[in-house]
Short mmCIF file of C-alpha atoms in Angstrom, two decimals:
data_model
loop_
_atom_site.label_atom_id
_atom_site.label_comp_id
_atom_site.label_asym_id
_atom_site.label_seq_id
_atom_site.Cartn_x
_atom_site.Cartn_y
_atom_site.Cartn_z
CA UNK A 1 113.48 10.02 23.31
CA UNK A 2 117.38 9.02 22.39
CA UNK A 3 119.33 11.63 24.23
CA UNK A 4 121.26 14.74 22.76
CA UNK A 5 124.58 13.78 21.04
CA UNK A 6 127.27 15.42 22.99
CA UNK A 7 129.83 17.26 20.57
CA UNK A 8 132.92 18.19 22.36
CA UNK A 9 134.56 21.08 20.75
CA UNK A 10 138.30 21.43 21.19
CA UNK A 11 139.99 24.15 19.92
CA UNK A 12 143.15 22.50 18.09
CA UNK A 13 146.55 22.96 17.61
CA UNK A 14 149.37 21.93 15.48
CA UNK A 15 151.13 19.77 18.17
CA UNK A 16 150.30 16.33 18.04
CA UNK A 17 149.92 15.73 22.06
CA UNK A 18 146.35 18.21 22.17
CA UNK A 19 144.48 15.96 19.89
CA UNK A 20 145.97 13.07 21.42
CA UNK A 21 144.73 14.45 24.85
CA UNK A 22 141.55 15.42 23.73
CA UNK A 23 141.03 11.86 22.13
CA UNK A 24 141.95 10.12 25.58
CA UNK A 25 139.58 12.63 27.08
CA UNK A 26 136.77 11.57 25.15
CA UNK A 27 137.10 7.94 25.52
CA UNK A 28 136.97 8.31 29.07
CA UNK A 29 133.59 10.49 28.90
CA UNK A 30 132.29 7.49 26.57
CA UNK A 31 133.63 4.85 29.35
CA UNK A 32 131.51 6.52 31.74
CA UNK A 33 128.29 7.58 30.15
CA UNK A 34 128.19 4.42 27.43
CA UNK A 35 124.36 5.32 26.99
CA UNK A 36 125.42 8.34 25.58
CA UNK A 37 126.81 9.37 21.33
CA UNK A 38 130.05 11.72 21.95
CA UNK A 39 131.80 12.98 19.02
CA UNK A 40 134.92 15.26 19.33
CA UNK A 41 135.26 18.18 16.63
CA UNK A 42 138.10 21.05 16.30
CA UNK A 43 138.07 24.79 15.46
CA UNK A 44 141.19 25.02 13.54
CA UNK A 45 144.56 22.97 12.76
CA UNK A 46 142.67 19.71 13.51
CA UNK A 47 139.89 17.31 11.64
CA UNK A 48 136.84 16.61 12.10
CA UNK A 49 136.55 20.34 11.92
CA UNK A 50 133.16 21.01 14.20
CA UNK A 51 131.31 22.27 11.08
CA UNK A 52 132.07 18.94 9.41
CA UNK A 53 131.10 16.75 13.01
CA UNK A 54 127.02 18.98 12.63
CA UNK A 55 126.67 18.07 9.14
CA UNK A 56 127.65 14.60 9.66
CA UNK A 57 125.22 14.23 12.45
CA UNK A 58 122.07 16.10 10.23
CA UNK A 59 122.78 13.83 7.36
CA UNK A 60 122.45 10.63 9.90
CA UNK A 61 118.87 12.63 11.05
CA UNK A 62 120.02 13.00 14.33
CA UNK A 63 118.23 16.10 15.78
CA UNK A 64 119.18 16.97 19.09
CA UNK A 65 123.31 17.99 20.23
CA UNK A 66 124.80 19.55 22.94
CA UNK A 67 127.69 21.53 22.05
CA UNK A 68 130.23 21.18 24.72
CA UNK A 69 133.14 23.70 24.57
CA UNK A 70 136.65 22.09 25.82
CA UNK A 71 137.74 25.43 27.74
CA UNK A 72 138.45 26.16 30.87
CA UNK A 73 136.90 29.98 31.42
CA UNK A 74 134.64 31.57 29.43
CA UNK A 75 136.39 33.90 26.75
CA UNK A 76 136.75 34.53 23.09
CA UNK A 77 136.35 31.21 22.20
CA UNK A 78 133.71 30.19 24.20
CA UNK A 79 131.77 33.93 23.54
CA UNK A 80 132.28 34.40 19.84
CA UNK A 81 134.08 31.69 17.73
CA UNK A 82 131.93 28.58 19.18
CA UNK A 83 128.88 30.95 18.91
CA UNK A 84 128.96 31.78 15.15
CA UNK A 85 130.09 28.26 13.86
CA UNK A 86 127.65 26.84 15.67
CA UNK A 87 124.59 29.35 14.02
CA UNK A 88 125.94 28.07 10.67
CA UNK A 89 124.60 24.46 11.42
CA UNK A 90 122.03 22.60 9.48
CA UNK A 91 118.51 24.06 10.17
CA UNK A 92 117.55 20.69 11.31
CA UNK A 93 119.71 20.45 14.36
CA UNK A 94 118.82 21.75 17.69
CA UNK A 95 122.26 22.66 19.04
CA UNK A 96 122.33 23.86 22.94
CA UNK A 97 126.04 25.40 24.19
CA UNK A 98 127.19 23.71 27.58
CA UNK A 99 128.97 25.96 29.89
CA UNK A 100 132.45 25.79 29.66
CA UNK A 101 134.36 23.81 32.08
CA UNK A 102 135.37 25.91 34.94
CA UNK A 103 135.26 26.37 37.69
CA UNK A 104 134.66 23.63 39.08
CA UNK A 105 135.69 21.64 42.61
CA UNK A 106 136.65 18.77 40.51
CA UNK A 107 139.12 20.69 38.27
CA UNK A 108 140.63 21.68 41.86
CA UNK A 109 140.54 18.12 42.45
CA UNK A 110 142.74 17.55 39.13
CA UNK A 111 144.62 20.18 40.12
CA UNK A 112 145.62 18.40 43.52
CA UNK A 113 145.46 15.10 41.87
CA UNK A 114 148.51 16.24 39.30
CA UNK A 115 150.36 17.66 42.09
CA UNK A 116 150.67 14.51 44.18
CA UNK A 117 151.44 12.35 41.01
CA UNK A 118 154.57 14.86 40.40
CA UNK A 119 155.75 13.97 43.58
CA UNK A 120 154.19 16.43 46.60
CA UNK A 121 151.74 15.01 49.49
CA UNK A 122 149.14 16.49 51.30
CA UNK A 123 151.88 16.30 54.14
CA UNK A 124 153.33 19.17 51.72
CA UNK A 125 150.69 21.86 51.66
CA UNK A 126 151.24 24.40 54.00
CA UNK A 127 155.16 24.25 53.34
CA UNK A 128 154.32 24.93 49.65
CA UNK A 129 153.85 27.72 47.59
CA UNK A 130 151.53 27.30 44.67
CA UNK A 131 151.34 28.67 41.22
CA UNK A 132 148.49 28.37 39.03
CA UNK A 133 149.45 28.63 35.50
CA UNK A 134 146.89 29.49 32.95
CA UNK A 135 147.71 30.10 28.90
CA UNK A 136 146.12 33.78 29.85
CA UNK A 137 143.54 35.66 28.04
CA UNK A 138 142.22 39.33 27.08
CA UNK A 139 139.31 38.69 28.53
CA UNK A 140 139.07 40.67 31.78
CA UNK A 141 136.97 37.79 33.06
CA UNK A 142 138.46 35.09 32.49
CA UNK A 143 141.37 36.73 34.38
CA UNK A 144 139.40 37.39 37.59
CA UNK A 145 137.94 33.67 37.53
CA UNK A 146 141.57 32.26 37.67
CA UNK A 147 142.52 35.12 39.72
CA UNK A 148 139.33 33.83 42.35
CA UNK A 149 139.92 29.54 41.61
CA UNK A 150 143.66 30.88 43.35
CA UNK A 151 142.06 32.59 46.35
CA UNK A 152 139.90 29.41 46.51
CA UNK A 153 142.64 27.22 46.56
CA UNK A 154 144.87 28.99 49.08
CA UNK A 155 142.23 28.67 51.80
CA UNK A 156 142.21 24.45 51.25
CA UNK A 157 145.90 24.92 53.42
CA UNK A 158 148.37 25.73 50.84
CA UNK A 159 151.13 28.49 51.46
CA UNK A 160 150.32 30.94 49.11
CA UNK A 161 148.78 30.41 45.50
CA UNK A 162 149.26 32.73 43.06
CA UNK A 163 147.92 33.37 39.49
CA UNK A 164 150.14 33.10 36.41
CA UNK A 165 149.42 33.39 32.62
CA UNK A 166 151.58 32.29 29.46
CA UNK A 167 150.19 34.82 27.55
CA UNK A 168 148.59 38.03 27.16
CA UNK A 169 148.21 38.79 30.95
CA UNK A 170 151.02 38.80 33.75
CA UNK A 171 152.47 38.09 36.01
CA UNK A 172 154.84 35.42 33.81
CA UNK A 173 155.14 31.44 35.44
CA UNK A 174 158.53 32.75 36.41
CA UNK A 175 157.59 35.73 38.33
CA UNK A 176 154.94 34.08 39.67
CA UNK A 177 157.80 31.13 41.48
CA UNK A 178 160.35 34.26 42.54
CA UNK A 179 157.12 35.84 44.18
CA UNK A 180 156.97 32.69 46.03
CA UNK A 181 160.22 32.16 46.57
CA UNK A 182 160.44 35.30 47.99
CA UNK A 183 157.18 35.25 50.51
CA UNK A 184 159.39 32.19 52.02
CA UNK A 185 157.17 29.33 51.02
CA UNK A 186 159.84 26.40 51.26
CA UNK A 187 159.06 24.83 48.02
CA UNK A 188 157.44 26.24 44.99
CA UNK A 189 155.40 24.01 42.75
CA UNK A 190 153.61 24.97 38.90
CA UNK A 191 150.57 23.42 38.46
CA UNK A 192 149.53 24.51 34.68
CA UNK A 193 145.40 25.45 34.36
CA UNK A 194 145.76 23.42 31.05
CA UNK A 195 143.68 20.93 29.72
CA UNK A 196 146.50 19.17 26.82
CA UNK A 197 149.81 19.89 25.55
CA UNK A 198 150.68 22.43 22.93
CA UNK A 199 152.83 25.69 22.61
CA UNK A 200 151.13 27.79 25.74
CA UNK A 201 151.69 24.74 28.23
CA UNK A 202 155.34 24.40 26.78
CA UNK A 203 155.83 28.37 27.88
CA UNK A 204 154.09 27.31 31.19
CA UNK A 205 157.07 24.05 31.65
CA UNK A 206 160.25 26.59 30.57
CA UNK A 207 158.85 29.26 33.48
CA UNK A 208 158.50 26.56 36.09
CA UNK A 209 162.24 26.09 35.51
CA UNK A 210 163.55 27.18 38.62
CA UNK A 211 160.11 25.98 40.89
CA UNK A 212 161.00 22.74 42.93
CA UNK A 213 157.77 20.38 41.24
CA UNK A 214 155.89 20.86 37.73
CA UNK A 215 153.02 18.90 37.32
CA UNK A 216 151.62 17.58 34.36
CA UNK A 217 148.33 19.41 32.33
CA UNK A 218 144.57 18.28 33.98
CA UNK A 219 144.54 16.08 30.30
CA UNK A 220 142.22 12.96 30.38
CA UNK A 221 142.17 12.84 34.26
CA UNK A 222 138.94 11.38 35.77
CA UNK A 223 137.85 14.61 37.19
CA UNK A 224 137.94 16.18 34.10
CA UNK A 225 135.40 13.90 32.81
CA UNK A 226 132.85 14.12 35.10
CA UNK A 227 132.94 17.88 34.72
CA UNK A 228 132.14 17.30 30.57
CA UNK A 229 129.09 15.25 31.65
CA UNK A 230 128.47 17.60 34.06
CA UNK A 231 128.07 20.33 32.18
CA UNK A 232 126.38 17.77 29.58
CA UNK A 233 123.76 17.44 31.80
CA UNK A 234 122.97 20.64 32.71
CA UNK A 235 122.88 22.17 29.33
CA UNK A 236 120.24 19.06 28.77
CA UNK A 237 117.55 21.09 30.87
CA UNK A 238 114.96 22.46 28.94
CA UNK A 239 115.04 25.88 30.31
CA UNK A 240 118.17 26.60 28.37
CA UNK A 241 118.20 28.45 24.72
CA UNK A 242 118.62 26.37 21.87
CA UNK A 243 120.75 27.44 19.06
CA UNK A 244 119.24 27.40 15.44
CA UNK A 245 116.27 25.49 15.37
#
């Protein structure tokens, strides 16, 4: 039996570098699984759109996809807006949702990884204060998961780690680094929750103005990766719901 397709689904944006990121991402994913089809589609700004990517695939005859959503908590997106496009597929297709990405040890792992790229060492840790910069949500729990991935963290030897959003939910990147400033960590550094560039990450860069280290977004990093197949895996089992048919 050829295994399920695996549809990443990104959500898009009108700056360049997020499809560009998600692309890289992908071609990783395909570098390390070759046995396996993965096709990318977007919920707005961006083509294929993910309604396009499903009919594509049921004109080919292919009958089995696992829907992967590119996000890094479960929210809106991942709850409602994935949800309903993906009940408007062709009858034919047997569509399963993946869990979204986090959390996940290996996005921690990024996380680290980005750090030490930007310049820190593991020499660094308990001399630095950490934020953890999300793009933020409504979602009450998607705010406690980042709120927990921080009190994770902190125990693996950093100073302090705090939680910050770009949006929707506070404390602000900036607040977050005075916090830390304050508490006497002796450095501060902003590592952005982020999976690509685009207007939230941007707002996540200007608050980290006055931290000592920004690090770049998780992007196409290894880590990342594994977590897509992952999740790919799991949402292979046949003990999980099928969407449509």
């Amino acid at each position: 039996m050829p295994r399920p397709v695996l549809l990443v689904i990104a959500h898009g944006s009108r700056d360049p570098r997020h499809a560009a990121t998600v692309h890289a991402l992908v071609r990783r994913v395909r570098a390390l699984r070759p046995g396996v089809r993965v096709e990318t589609g977007f919920l707005d700004f961006n083509v294929p759109s993910v309604s396009g990517v499903l009919e594509s695939l049921a004109a080919e005859g292919v009958r089995d996809v696992v829907a992967l959503p590119l996000l890094l908590t479960r929210a809106f997106h991942a709850k409602s807006d994935i949800p309903a496009v993906l009940s408007e597929a062709p009858a034919r297709l047997r569509i399963r949702q993946a869990e979204v990405l986090g959390p996940s040890p290996l996005l921690t792992a990024a996380l680290e990884r980005r750090l030490y790229e930007a310049g820190l060492s593991p020499a660094d840790k308990s001399s630095t204060g950490v934020v953890l910069a999300s793009a933020g949500s409504t979602d009450p729990e998607a705010i406690a998961v980042i709120a927990e991935i921080a009190r994770e963290w902190r125990r693996t030897g950093w100073c302090a780690v705090r939680p910050a959003f770009a949006s929707a939910s506070l404390p602000r990147t900036e607040d977050a680094v005075r916090e830390l400033r304050a508490l006497g960590c002796a450095r501060v550094a902003v590592a952005p929750y982020v999976l690509a560039p685009g207007f939230l990450p941007d707002r996540i860069a200007r608050g980290a103005a006055e931290a000592d280290v920004l690090a770049d977004v998780l992007g196409a990093s290894p880590e990342v990766a594994r977590v897509l197949l992952h999740r790919y895996d799991m949402a292979r089992s046949p003990a999980l719901t099928a969407v449509g048919a």
